[in-house]
PDB file of C-alpha atoms in Angstrom:
ATOM      1  CA  UNK G  90    -102.616 153.152  39.310  1.00  0.00           C
ATOM      2  CA  UNK G  91    -103.694 155.812  36.806  1.00  0.00           C
ATOM      3  CA  UNK G  92    -102.361 159.360  37.057  1.00  0.00           C
ATOM      4  CA  UNK G  93    -105.922 160.656  36.652  1.00  0.00           C
ATOM      5  CA  UNK G  94    -108.074 160.354  39.793  1.00  0.00           C
ATOM      6  CA  UNK G  95    -110.906 157.845  39.366  1.00  0.00           C
ATOM      7  CA  UNK G  96    -113.832 159.369  41.278  1.00  0.00           C
ATOM      8  CA  UNK G  97    -116.849 157.047  41.179  1.00  0.00           C
ATOM      9  CA  UNK G  98    -120.004 156.429  43.198  1.00  0.00           C
ATOM     10  CA  UNK G  99    -117.932 154.026  45.301  1.00  0.00           C
ATOM     11  CA  UNK G 100    -115.499 156.870  46.049  1.00  0.00           C
ATOM     12  CA  UNK G 101    -118.306 159.054  47.424  1.00  0.00           C
ATOM     13  CA  UNK G 102    -119.697 156.193  49.537  1.00  0.00           C
ATOM     14  CA  UNK G 103    -116.256 155.517  51.031  1.00  0.00           C
ATOM     15  CA  UNK G 104    -115.748 159.243  51.692  1.00  0.00           C
ATOM     16  CA  UNK G 105    -119.065 159.607  53.526  1.00  0.00           C
ATOM     17  CA  UNK G 106    -118.418 156.411  55.503  1.00  0.00           C
ATOM     18  CA  UNK G 107    -115.009 157.746  56.540  1.00  0.00           C
ATOM     19  CA  UNK G 108    -116.565 161.065  57.587  1.00  0.00           C
ATOM     20  CA  UNK G 109    -119.117 159.266  59.777  1.00  0.00           C
ATOM     21  CA  UNK G 110    -116.406 157.182  61.454  1.00  0.00           C
ATOM     22  CA  UNK G 111    -114.093 160.126  62.068  1.00  0.00           C
ATOM     23  CA  UNK G 112    -117.013 162.368  63.037  1.00  0.00           C
ATOM     24  CA  UNK G 113    -117.833 160.029  65.923  1.00  0.00           C
ATOM     25  CA  UNK G 114    -114.195 159.726  67.032  1.00  0.00           C
ATOM     26  CA  UNK G 115    -114.154 162.857  69.199  1.00  0.00           C
ATOM     27  CA  UNK G 116    -117.191 161.639  71.124  1.00  0.00           C
ATOM     28  CA  UNK G 117    -115.606 158.230  71.798  1.00  0.00           C
ATOM     29  CA  UNK G 118    -112.273 159.837  72.742  1.00  0.00           C
ATOM     30  CA  UNK G 119    -114.075 161.998  75.296  1.00  0.00           C
ATOM     31  CA  UNK G 120    -115.526 158.858  76.863  1.00  0.00           C
ATOM     32  CA  UNK G 121    -112.172 157.016  76.807  1.00  0.00           C
ATOM     33  CA  UNK G 122    -110.249 159.911  78.393  1.00  0.00           C
ATOM     34  CA  UNK G 123    -112.311 159.508  81.564  1.00  0.00           C
ATOM     35  CA  UNK G 124    -110.165 156.491  82.390  1.00  0.00           C
ATOM     36  CA  UNK G 125    -106.843 156.914  80.565  1.00  0.00           C
ATOM     37  CA  UNK G 126    -104.242 159.619  79.889  1.00  0.00           C
ATOM     38  CA  UNK G 127    -103.947 161.256  76.417  1.00  0.00           C
ATOM     39  CA  UNK G 128    -100.626 159.780  75.259  1.00  0.00           C
ATOM     40  CA  UNK G 129    -101.551 156.301  76.430  1.00  0.00           C
ATOM     41  CA  UNK G 130    -104.878 156.619  74.662  1.00  0.00           C
ATOM     42  CA  UNK G 131    -102.977 157.416  71.443  1.00  0.00           C
ATOM     43  CA  UNK G 132    -100.553 154.540  72.095  1.00  0.00           C
ATOM     44  CA  UNK G 133    -103.397 152.162  72.924  1.00  0.00           C
ATOM     45  CA  UNK G 134    -105.446 152.832  69.821  1.00  0.00           C
ATOM     46  CA  UNK G 135    -102.387 152.704  67.541  1.00  0.00           C
ATOM     47  CA  UNK G 136    -101.142 149.523  69.268  1.00  0.00           C
ATOM     48  CA  UNK G 137    -104.448 147.701  68.874  1.00  0.00           C
ATOM     49  CA  UNK G 138    -104.695 148.860  65.265  1.00  0.00           C
ATOM     50  CA  UNK G 139    -101.152 147.564  64.632  1.00  0.00           C
ATOM     51  CA  UNK G 140    -102.056 144.118  65.981  1.00  0.00           C
ATOM     52  CA  UNK G 141    -105.298 143.979  64.001  1.00  0.00           C
ATOM     53  CA  UNK G 142    -103.878 145.252  60.708  1.00  0.00           C
ATOM     54  CA  UNK G 143    -100.696 143.193  61.134  1.00  0.00           C
ATOM     55  CA  UNK G 144    -102.716 139.985  61.608  1.00  0.00           C
ATOM     56  CA  UNK G 145    -104.828 140.653  58.503  1.00  0.00           C
ATOM     57  CA  UNK G 146    -101.690 141.524  56.532  1.00  0.00           C
ATOM     58  CA  UNK G 147     -99.989 138.288  57.607  1.00  0.00           C
ATOM     59  CA  UNK G 148    -103.027 136.214  56.589  1.00  0.00           C
ATOM     60  CA  UNK G 149    -102.945 137.913  53.176  1.00  0.00           C
ATOM     61  CA  UNK G 150     -99.314 136.849  52.669  1.00  0.00           C
ATOM     62  CA  UNK G 151     -97.440 139.825  54.090  1.00  0.00           C
ATOM     63  CA  UNK G 152     -96.778 141.515  50.748  1.00  0.00           C
ATOM     64  CA  UNK G 153     -95.997 145.231  50.704  1.00  0.00           C
ATOM     65  CA  UNK G 154     -94.778 146.575  47.351  1.00  0.00           C
ATOM     66  CA  UNK G 155     -96.612 144.750  44.558  1.00  0.00           C
ATOM     67  CA  UNK G 156     -93.980 145.214  41.833  1.00  0.00           C
ATOM     68  CA  UNK G 157     -90.215 145.516  41.663  1.00  0.00           C
ATOM     69  CA  UNK G 158     -90.519 149.281  42.178  1.00  0.00           C
ATOM     70  CA  UNK G 159     -89.502 150.295  45.710  1.00  0.00           C
ATOM     71  CA  UNK G 160     -89.467 153.634  47.517  1.00  0.00           C
ATOM     72  CA  UNK G 161     -88.505 153.021  51.153  1.00  0.00           C
ATOM     73  CA  UNK G 162     -87.804 156.685  52.049  1.00  0.00           C
ATOM     74  CA  UNK G 163     -91.251 157.726  50.790  1.00  0.00           C
ATOM     75  CA  UNK G 164     -92.820 154.823  52.696  1.00  0.00           C
ATOM     76  CA  UNK G 165     -91.127 155.971  55.913  1.00  0.00           C
ATOM     77  CA  UNK G 166     -92.316 159.549  55.373  1.00  0.00           C
ATOM     78  CA  UNK G 167     -95.877 158.444  54.588  1.00  0.00           C
ATOM     79  CA  UNK G 168     -96.176 156.172  57.620  1.00  0.00           C
ATOM     80  CA  UNK G 169     -94.613 158.567  60.144  1.00  0.00           C
ATOM     81  CA  UNK G 170     -96.695 161.544  58.959  1.00  0.00           C
ATOM     82  CA  UNK G 171     -99.983 159.618  58.956  1.00  0.00           C
ATOM     83  CA  UNK G 172    -100.372 158.748  62.657  1.00  0.00           C
ATOM     84  CA  UNK G 173     -97.440 159.031  65.057  1.00  0.00           C
ATOM     85  CA  UNK G 174     -96.232 162.597  64.494  1.00  0.00           C
ATOM     86  CA  UNK G 175     -99.642 164.309  64.020  1.00  0.00           C
ATOM     87  CA  UNK G 176    -101.130 162.370  66.966  1.00  0.00           C
ATOM     88  CA  UNK G 177     -98.386 163.629  69.268  1.00  0.00           C
ATOM     89  CA  UNK G 178     -98.582 167.188  67.934  1.00  0.00           C
ATOM     90  CA  UNK G 179    -102.338 167.290  68.489  1.00  0.00           C
ATOM     91  CA  UNK G 180    -102.159 165.730  71.966  1.00  0.00           C
ATOM     92  CA  UNK G 181     -99.672 168.404  73.004  1.00  0.00           C
ATOM     93  CA  UNK G 182    -101.185 171.329  71.104  1.00  0.00           C
ATOM     94  CA  UNK G 183    -104.742 170.777  72.370  1.00  0.00           C
ATOM     95  CA  UNK G 184    -103.540 171.555  75.894  1.00  0.00           C
ATOM     96  CA  UNK G 185    -102.890 175.196  74.909  1.00  0.00           C
ATOM     97  CA  UNK G 186    -105.404 176.137  72.191  1.00  0.00           C
ATOM     98  CA  UNK G 187    -109.164 176.443  71.988  1.00  0.00           C
ATOM     99  CA  UNK G 188    -111.167 173.610  70.456  1.00  0.00           C
ATOM    100  CA  UNK G 189    -112.327 176.082  67.790  1.00  0.00           C
ATOM    101  CA  UNK G 190    -108.807 176.711  66.560  1.00  0.00           C
ATOM    102  CA  UNK G 191    -108.097 172.959  66.544  1.00  0.00           C
ATOM    103  CA  UNK G 192    -111.159 172.388  64.359  1.00  0.00           C
ATOM    104  CA  UNK G 193    -110.133 175.152  61.958  1.00  0.00           C
ATOM    105  CA  UNK G 194    -106.602 173.789  61.659  1.00  0.00           C
ATOM    106  CA  UNK G 195    -107.892 170.331  60.748  1.00  0.00           C
ATOM    107  CA  UNK G 196    -110.256 171.796  58.151  1.00  0.00           C
ATOM    108  CA  UNK G 197    -107.277 173.668  56.678  1.00  0.00           C
ATOM    109  CA  UNK G 198    -105.788 170.316  55.569  1.00  0.00           C
ATOM    110  CA  UNK G 199    -107.663 170.499  52.277  1.00  0.00           C
ATOM    111  CA  UNK G 200    -106.369 174.031  51.590  1.00  0.00           C
ATOM    112  CA  UNK G 201    -102.830 172.726  52.120  1.00  0.00           C
ATOM    113  CA  UNK G 202    -103.409 169.686  49.910  1.00  0.00           C
ATOM    114  CA  UNK G 203    -104.662 171.720  46.962  1.00  0.00           C
ATOM    115  CA  UNK G 204    -101.386 173.517  46.034  1.00  0.00           C
ATOM    116  CA  UNK G 205     -99.259 170.505  46.985  1.00  0.00           C
ATOM    117  CA  UNK G 206    -101.275 168.238  44.696  1.00  0.00           C
ATOM    118  CA  UNK G 207    -101.060 170.828  41.891  1.00  0.00           C
ATOM    119  CA  UNK G 208     -97.262 170.577  41.820  1.00  0.00           C
ATOM    120  CA  UNK G 209     -96.621 166.972  42.889  1.00  0.00           C
ATOM    121  CA  UNK G 210     -99.574 164.825  41.743  1.00  0.00           C
ATOM    122  CA  UNK G 211    -100.340 164.375  38.022  1.00  0.00           C
ATOM    123  CA  UNK G 212    -104.006 164.956  37.187  1.00  0.00           C
ATOM    124  CA  UNK G 213    -104.669 167.133  40.267  1.00  0.00           C
ATOM    125  CA  UNK G 214    -104.188 170.624  38.826  1.00  0.00           C
ATOM    126  CA  UNK G 215    -105.658 173.646  40.618  1.00  0.00           C
ATOM    127  CA  UNK G 216    -108.502 175.310  38.752  1.00  0.00           C
ATOM    128  CA  UNK G 217    -110.417 178.476  39.542  1.00  0.00           C
ATOM    129  CA  UNK G 218    -113.651 176.564  40.153  1.00  0.00           C
ATOM    130  CA  UNK G 219    -112.018 173.990  42.394  1.00  0.00           C
ATOM    131  CA  UNK G 220    -110.176 176.634  44.423  1.00  0.00           C
ATOM    132  CA  UNK G 221    -113.308 178.734  44.906  1.00  0.00           C
ATOM    133  CA  UNK G 222    -115.222 175.631  45.951  1.00  0.00           C
ATOM    134  CA  UNK G 223    -112.700 174.727  48.630  1.00  0.00           C
ATOM    135  CA  UNK G 224    -112.607 178.316  49.914  1.00  0.00           C
ATOM    136  CA  UNK G 225    -116.416 178.352  50.194  1.00  0.00           C
ATOM    137  CA  UNK G 226    -116.277 175.062  52.100  1.00  0.00           C
ATOM    138  CA  UNK G 227    -113.661 176.453  54.450  1.00  0.00           C
ATOM    139  CA  UNK G 228    -115.868 179.508  54.993  1.00  0.00           C
ATOM    140  CA  UNK G 229    -118.568 177.084  56.089  1.00  0.00           C
ATOM    141  CA  UNK G 230    -116.244 175.713  58.756  1.00  0.00           C
ATOM    142  CA  UNK G 231    -115.516 179.281  59.940  1.00  0.00           C
ATOM    143  CA  UNK G 232    -119.263 179.930  60.211  1.00  0.00           C
ATOM    144  CA  UNK G 233    -119.726 176.670  62.121  1.00  0.00           C
ATOM    145  CA  UNK G 234    -116.989 177.388  64.660  1.00  0.00           C
ATOM    146  CA  UNK G 235    -118.057 181.013  65.015  1.00  0.00           C
ATOM    147  CA  UNK G 236    -116.241 183.931  66.669  1.00  0.00           C
ATOM    148  CA  UNK G 237    -114.267 181.551  68.885  1.00  0.00           C
ATOM    149  CA  UNK G 238    -112.290 180.227  65.921  1.00  0.00           C
ATOM    150  CA  UNK G 239    -109.328 182.493  66.618  1.00  0.00           C
ATOM    151  CA  UNK G 240    -110.099 183.508  70.202  1.00  0.00           C
ATOM    152  CA  UNK G 241    -107.191 183.318  72.622  1.00  0.00           C
ATOM    153  CA  UNK G 242    -107.043 180.550  75.201  1.00  0.00           C
ATOM    154  CA  UNK G 243    -104.907 182.712  77.481  1.00  0.00           C
ATOM    155  CA  UNK G 244    -102.213 180.035  77.760  1.00  0.00           C
ATOM    156  CA  UNK G 245     -98.566 181.152  77.774  1.00  0.00           C
ATOM    157  CA  UNK G 246     -97.683 178.511  75.153  1.00  0.00           C
ATOM    158  CA  UNK G 247    -100.711 179.199  72.938  1.00  0.00           C
ATOM    159  CA  UNK G 248     -98.617 180.265  69.936  1.00  0.00           C
ATOM    160  CA  UNK G 249     -96.643 177.026  70.063  1.00  0.00           C
ATOM    161  CA  UNK G 250     -99.867 175.067  70.565  1.00  0.00           C
ATOM    162  CA  UNK G 251    -101.334 176.654  67.458  1.00  0.00           C
ATOM    163  CA  UNK G 252     -98.194 175.859  65.498  1.00  0.00           C
ATOM    164  CA  UNK G 253     -98.418 172.246  66.721  1.00  0.00           C
ATOM    165  CA  UNK G 254    -102.021 171.959  65.458  1.00  0.00           C
ATOM    166  CA  UNK G 255    -101.080 173.476  62.105  1.00  0.00           C
ATOM    167  CA  UNK G 256     -98.079 171.149  62.008  1.00  0.00           C
ATOM    168  CA  UNK G 257    -100.400 168.176  62.468  1.00  0.00           C
ATOM    169  CA  UNK G 258    -102.566 169.446  59.616  1.00  0.00           C
ATOM    170  CA  UNK G 259     -99.464 169.793  57.431  1.00  0.00           C
ATOM    171  CA  UNK G 260     -98.497 166.199  58.299  1.00  0.00           C
ATOM    172  CA  UNK G 261    -101.864 164.928  57.048  1.00  0.00           C
ATOM    173  CA  UNK G 262    -101.609 167.017  53.882  1.00  0.00           C
ATOM    174  CA  UNK G 263     -98.060 165.906  53.027  1.00  0.00           C
ATOM    175  CA  UNK G 264     -98.756 162.252  53.840  1.00  0.00           C
ATOM    176  CA  UNK G 265    -101.738 162.282  51.438  1.00  0.00           C
ATOM    177  CA  UNK G 266     -99.472 163.436  48.621  1.00  0.00           C
ATOM    178  CA  UNK G 267     -96.740 160.899  49.438  1.00  0.00           C
ATOM    179  CA  UNK G 268     -99.227 158.007  49.712  1.00  0.00           C
ATOM    180  CA  UNK G 269    -100.620 158.886  46.287  1.00  0.00           C
ATOM    181  CA  UNK G 270     -97.115 158.891  44.753  1.00  0.00           C
ATOM    182  CA  UNK G 271     -95.996 155.534  46.192  1.00  0.00           C
ATOM    183  CA  UNK G 272     -95.349 152.672  43.730  1.00  0.00           C
ATOM    184  CA  UNK G 273     -97.991 149.921  43.535  1.00  0.00           C
ATOM    185  CA  UNK G 274     -98.467 148.812  47.157  1.00  0.00           C
ATOM    186  CA  UNK G 275    -100.785 146.588  49.157  1.00  0.00           C
ATOM    187  CA  UNK G 276    -103.149 148.900  51.094  1.00  0.00           C
ATOM    188  CA  UNK G 277    -103.402 146.484  54.035  1.00  0.00           C
ATOM    189  CA  UNK G 278     -99.612 146.219  54.199  1.00  0.00           C
ATOM    190  CA  UNK G 279     -99.275 150.007  54.089  1.00  0.00           C
ATOM    191  CA  UNK G 280    -101.859 150.316  56.874  1.00  0.00           C
ATOM    192  CA  UNK G 281    -100.035 147.764  59.047  1.00  0.00           C
ATOM    193  CA  UNK G 282     -96.657 149.418  58.427  1.00  0.00           C
ATOM    194  CA  UNK G 283     -98.135 152.784  59.418  1.00  0.00           C
ATOM    195  CA  UNK G 284     -99.292 151.516  62.801  1.00  0.00           C
ATOM    196  CA  UNK G 285     -96.204 149.424  63.536  1.00  0.00           C
ATOM    197  CA  UNK G 286     -93.997 152.477  63.016  1.00  0.00           C
ATOM    198  CA  UNK G 287     -96.488 154.522  65.025  1.00  0.00           C
ATOM    199  CA  UNK G 288     -96.087 152.156  67.990  1.00  0.00           C
ATOM    200  CA  UNK G 289     -92.294 152.407  67.798  1.00  0.00           C
ATOM    201  CA  UNK G 290     -92.565 156.204  68.060  1.00  0.00           C
ATOM    202  CA  UNK G 291     -95.546 156.803  70.357  1.00  0.00           C
ATOM    203  CA  UNK G 292     -95.069 154.191  73.101  1.00  0.00           C
ATOM    204  CA  UNK G 293     -91.623 155.488  74.208  1.00  0.00           C
ATOM    205  CA  UNK G 294     -93.012 159.038  74.184  1.00  0.00           C
ATOM    206  CA  UNK G 295     -95.935 157.949  76.367  1.00  0.00           C
ATOM    207  CA  UNK G 296     -93.539 156.265  78.815  1.00  0.00           C
ATOM    208  CA  UNK G 297     -91.348 159.374  79.031  1.00  0.00           C
ATOM    209  CA  UNK G 298     -94.160 161.904  79.399  1.00  0.00           C
ATOM    210  CA  UNK G 299     -96.782 159.972  81.397  1.00  0.00           C
ATOM    211  CA  UNK G 300     -94.949 157.042  82.956  1.00  0.00           C
ATOM    212  CA  UNK G 301     -96.385 153.544  82.985  1.00  0.00           C
ATOM    213  CA  UNK G 302     -99.900 153.136  81.566  1.00  0.00           C
ATOM    214  CA  UNK G 303    -102.709 153.578  84.115  1.00  0.00           C
ATOM    215  CA  UNK G 304    -104.827 150.638  85.227  1.00  0.00           C
ATOM    216  CA  UNK G 305    -107.886 151.065  83.008  1.00  0.00           C
ATOM    217  CA  UNK G 306    -111.283 149.583  83.787  1.00  0.00           C
ATOM    218  CA  UNK G 307    -113.268 147.409  81.394  1.00  0.00           C
ATOM    219  CA  UNK G 308    -115.331 150.175  79.842  1.00  0.00           C
ATOM    220  CA  UNK G 309    -112.215 152.268  79.165  1.00  0.00           C
ATOM    221  CA  UNK G 310    -110.541 149.308  77.477  1.00  0.00           C
ATOM    222  CA  UNK G 311    -113.670 148.844  75.395  1.00  0.00           C
ATOM    223  CA  UNK G 312    -113.459 152.439  74.141  1.00  0.00           C
ATOM    224  CA  UNK G 313    -109.730 152.061  73.389  1.00  0.00           C
ATOM    225  CA  UNK G 314    -110.350 148.860  71.404  1.00  0.00           C
ATOM    226  CA  UNK G 315    -113.224 150.520  69.549  1.00  0.00           C
ATOM    227  CA  UNK G 316    -111.003 153.494  68.688  1.00  0.00           C
ATOM    228  CA  UNK G 317    -108.248 151.180  67.492  1.00  0.00           C
ATOM    229  CA  UNK G 318    -110.608 149.071  65.401  1.00  0.00           C
ATOM    230  CA  UNK G 319    -112.776 151.650  63.591  1.00  0.00           C
ATOM    231  CA  UNK G 320    -111.418 155.234  63.465  1.00  0.00           C
ATOM    232  CA  UNK G 321    -107.802 154.041  63.456  1.00  0.00           C
ATOM    233  CA  UNK G 322    -107.358 150.695  61.630  1.00  0.00           C
ATOM    234  CA  UNK G 323    -110.438 150.562  59.393  1.00  0.00           C
ATOM    235  CA  UNK G 324    -110.528 154.310  58.723  1.00  0.00           C
ATOM    236  CA  UNK G 325    -106.846 154.487  57.809  1.00  0.00           C
ATOM    237  CA  UNK G 326    -107.255 151.614  55.360  1.00  0.00           C
ATOM    238  CA  UNK G 327    -110.238 153.404  53.830  1.00  0.00           C
ATOM    239  CA  UNK G 328    -108.224 156.637  53.643  1.00  0.00           C
ATOM    240  CA  UNK G 329    -105.411 154.883  51.766  1.00  0.00           C
ATOM    241  CA  UNK G 330    -107.834 153.306  49.297  1.00  0.00           C
ATOM    242  CA  UNK G 331    -109.491 156.684  48.609  1.00  0.00           C
ATOM    243  CA  UNK G 332    -106.163 158.479  48.119  1.00  0.00           C
ATOM    244  CA  UNK G 333    -104.775 155.766  45.848  1.00  0.00           C
ATOM    245  CA  UNK G 334    -107.905 155.727  43.659  1.00  0.00           C
ATOM    246  CA  UNK G 335    -109.662 159.111  43.842  1.00  0.00           C
ATOM    247  CA  UNK G 336    -106.657 161.249  44.811  1.00  0.00           C
ATOM    248  CA  UNK G 337    -105.612 163.404  47.790  1.00  0.00           C
ATOM    249  CA  UNK G 338    -107.692 166.450  46.800  1.00  0.00           C
ATOM    250  CA  UNK G 339    -110.913 164.422  46.813  1.00  0.00           C
ATOM    251  CA  UNK G 340    -109.848 162.812  50.081  1.00  0.00           C
ATOM    252  CA  UNK G 341    -109.471 166.304  51.577  1.00  0.00           C
ATOM    253  CA  UNK G 342    -113.239 166.806  51.393  1.00  0.00           C
ATOM    254  CA  UNK G 343    -113.608 164.607  54.480  1.00  0.00           C
ATOM    255  CA  UNK G 344    -112.165 167.428  56.595  1.00  0.00           C
ATOM    256  CA  UNK G 345    -115.223 169.550  55.785  1.00  0.00           C
ATOM    257  CA  UNK G 346    -117.690 166.794  56.674  1.00  0.00           C
ATOM    258  CA  UNK G 347    -116.180 165.635  59.973  1.00  0.00           C
ATOM    259  CA  UNK G 348    -116.998 168.786  62.029  1.00  0.00           C
ATOM    260  CA  UNK G 349    -120.620 168.757  60.835  1.00  0.00           C
ATOM    261  CA  UNK G 350    -121.095 165.065  61.648  1.00  0.00           C
ATOM    262  CA  UNK G 351    -119.285 165.443  64.974  1.00  0.00           C
ATOM    263  CA  UNK G 352    -121.773 168.127  66.053  1.00  0.00           C
ATOM    264  CA  UNK G 353    -124.780 166.150  64.831  1.00  0.00           C
ATOM    265  CA  UNK G 354    -123.675 162.959  66.601  1.00  0.00           C
ATOM    266  CA  UNK G 355    -122.849 164.900  69.774  1.00  0.00           C
ATOM    267  CA  UNK G 356    -126.332 166.377  69.787  1.00  0.00           C
ATOM    268  CA  UNK G 357    -128.016 163.024  69.181  1.00  0.00           C
ATOM    269  CA  UNK G 358    -125.924 160.854  71.532  1.00  0.00           C
ATOM    270  CA  UNK G 359    -124.683 163.294  74.195  1.00  0.00           C
ATOM    271  CA  UNK G 360    -127.627 165.753  74.087  1.00  0.00           C
ATOM    272  CA  UNK G 361    -125.305 168.614  73.169  1.00  0.00           C
ATOM    273  CA  UNK G 362    -127.033 171.688  71.662  1.00  0.00           C
ATOM    274  CA  UNK G 363    -127.099 172.348  67.928  1.00  0.00           C
ATOM    275  CA  UNK G 364    -125.290 175.622  67.190  1.00  0.00           C
ATOM    276  CA  UNK G 365    -127.491 178.204  65.424  1.00  0.00           C
ATOM    277  CA  UNK G 366    -124.904 178.461  62.635  1.00  0.00           C
ATOM    278  CA  UNK G 367    -125.186 174.776  61.683  1.00  0.00           C
ATOM    279  CA  UNK G 368    -127.717 175.334  58.894  1.00  0.00           C
ATOM    280  CA  UNK G 369    -125.725 178.042  57.121  1.00  0.00           C
ATOM    281  CA  UNK G 370    -122.451 176.187  57.627  1.00  0.00           C
ATOM    282  CA  UNK G 371    -123.983 173.094  56.060  1.00  0.00           C
ATOM    283  CA  UNK G 372    -125.186 175.103  53.061  1.00  0.00           C
ATOM    284  CA  UNK G 373    -121.728 176.592  52.484  1.00  0.00           C
ATOM    285  CA  UNK G 374    -119.898 173.286  52.944  1.00  0.00           C
ATOM    286  CA  UNK G 375    -122.189 171.376  50.584  1.00  0.00           C
ATOM    287  CA  UNK G 376    -122.025 174.203  48.034  1.00  0.00           C
ATOM    288  CA  UNK G 377    -118.231 174.239  48.232  1.00  0.00           C
ATOM    289  CA  UNK G 378    -118.003 170.471  47.854  1.00  0.00           C
ATOM    290  CA  UNK G 379    -120.360 170.504  44.895  1.00  0.00           C
ATOM    291  CA  UNK G 380    -118.499 173.322  43.139  1.00  0.00           C
ATOM    292  CA  UNK G 381    -115.036 171.844  43.733  1.00  0.00           C
ATOM    293  CA  UNK G 382    -116.129 168.428  42.460  1.00  0.00           C
ATOM    294  CA  UNK G 383    -118.487 169.636  39.745  1.00  0.00           C
ATOM    295  CA  UNK G 384    -116.679 167.738  37.000  1.00  0.00           C
ATOM    296  CA  UNK G 385    -116.635 164.458  38.936  1.00  0.00           C
ATOM    297  CA  UNK G 386    -120.313 164.797  39.867  1.00  0.00           C
ATOM    298  CA  UNK G 387    -121.263 165.584  36.271  1.00  0.00           C
ATOM    299  CA  UNK G 388    -119.417 162.522  34.984  1.00  0.00           C
ATOM    300  CA  UNK G 389    -120.949 160.389  37.728  1.00  0.00           C
ATOM    301  CA  UNK G 390    -124.564 161.312  36.976  1.00  0.00           C
ATOM    302  CA  UNK G 391    -124.073 161.437  33.211  1.00  0.00           C
ATOM    303  CA  UNK G 392    -122.544 157.954  33.291  1.00  0.00           C
ATOM    304  CA  UNK G 393    -125.404 156.623  35.400  1.00  0.00           C
ATOM    305  CA  UNK G 394    -127.926 158.073  32.951  1.00  0.00           C
ATOM    306  CA  UNK G 395    -126.179 156.564  29.963  1.00  0.00           C
ATOM    307  CA  UNK G 396    -126.033 153.134  31.574  1.00  0.00           C
ATOM    308  CA  UNK G 397    -129.750 153.286  32.241  1.00  0.00           C
ATOM    309  CA  UNK G 398    -130.587 153.885  28.564  1.00  0.00           C
ATOM    310  CA  UNK G 399    -131.400 150.806  26.456  1.00  0.00           C
ATOM    311  CA  UNK G 400    -128.715 149.657  24.048  1.00  0.00           C
ATOM    312  CA  UNK G 401    -129.473 150.215  20.345  1.00  0.00           C
ATOM    313  CA  UNK G 402    -130.661 147.190  18.436  1.00  0.00           C
ATOM    314  CA  UNK G 403    -128.755 145.655  15.617  1.00  0.00           C
TER     315      UNK G 403
END
């Protein structure tokens, strides 16, 4: 793996695909929670993802590290901070904060990644243009959420709920950096290891906090399986591939796209209203993304143009 992020047309396609998958997750979770409790929903989707990714990993030979280089502590940190810990923090924190604050805290992941990547990931230095671009994108999220972004929920444990949401965002930011710094590793094996460890952590917590799993009907099980298959197993594999190739800063752009796509899908599928601020938020987010990735976009389109030119004769 090169120290310099390799951002190509394939990287952008994977990023947009990941945003679509994660943007639809909240809608599917809302449907699933009609028949199952929050912790068991988290345990169910991680458990199914562990079985699916583990089976694919076994078929591929069960390799994890691809060279003699090993970093087991970093692997443990990466896997625990990717699903289990942030899932539990969000499940608990969302009981005491507004949905607006939760959305803002998830969008803040990219602002946390930027300085971390500057110091810990070669080739990911902060620049003035990149920083301004990410700040403009974050402003777009603030416009989208509106005045309710920092409104109080009135809950006694709201402060701790907010800290839990920010803690989950920090988990995602740190795990992106650690995943990027891992030695050569099989992405499917890393995905399977992430969910296996997640099961070991989340299932006991679900038993302690919510007791035995409820008897779910067929449609609820369908939603749980769908969540485990797409936004958990497939999306996490895609996330790892993007981080390992294009870098954690580029990966952070997905946190600006997910809220927009979540609102659009909610309006189309669930007939939810479009917020008046959507247009201006979209302008700011796209402008921020374009500015922060100006160099990558320039190389992408310049390269495409050069490939389209005929080769000189002789």
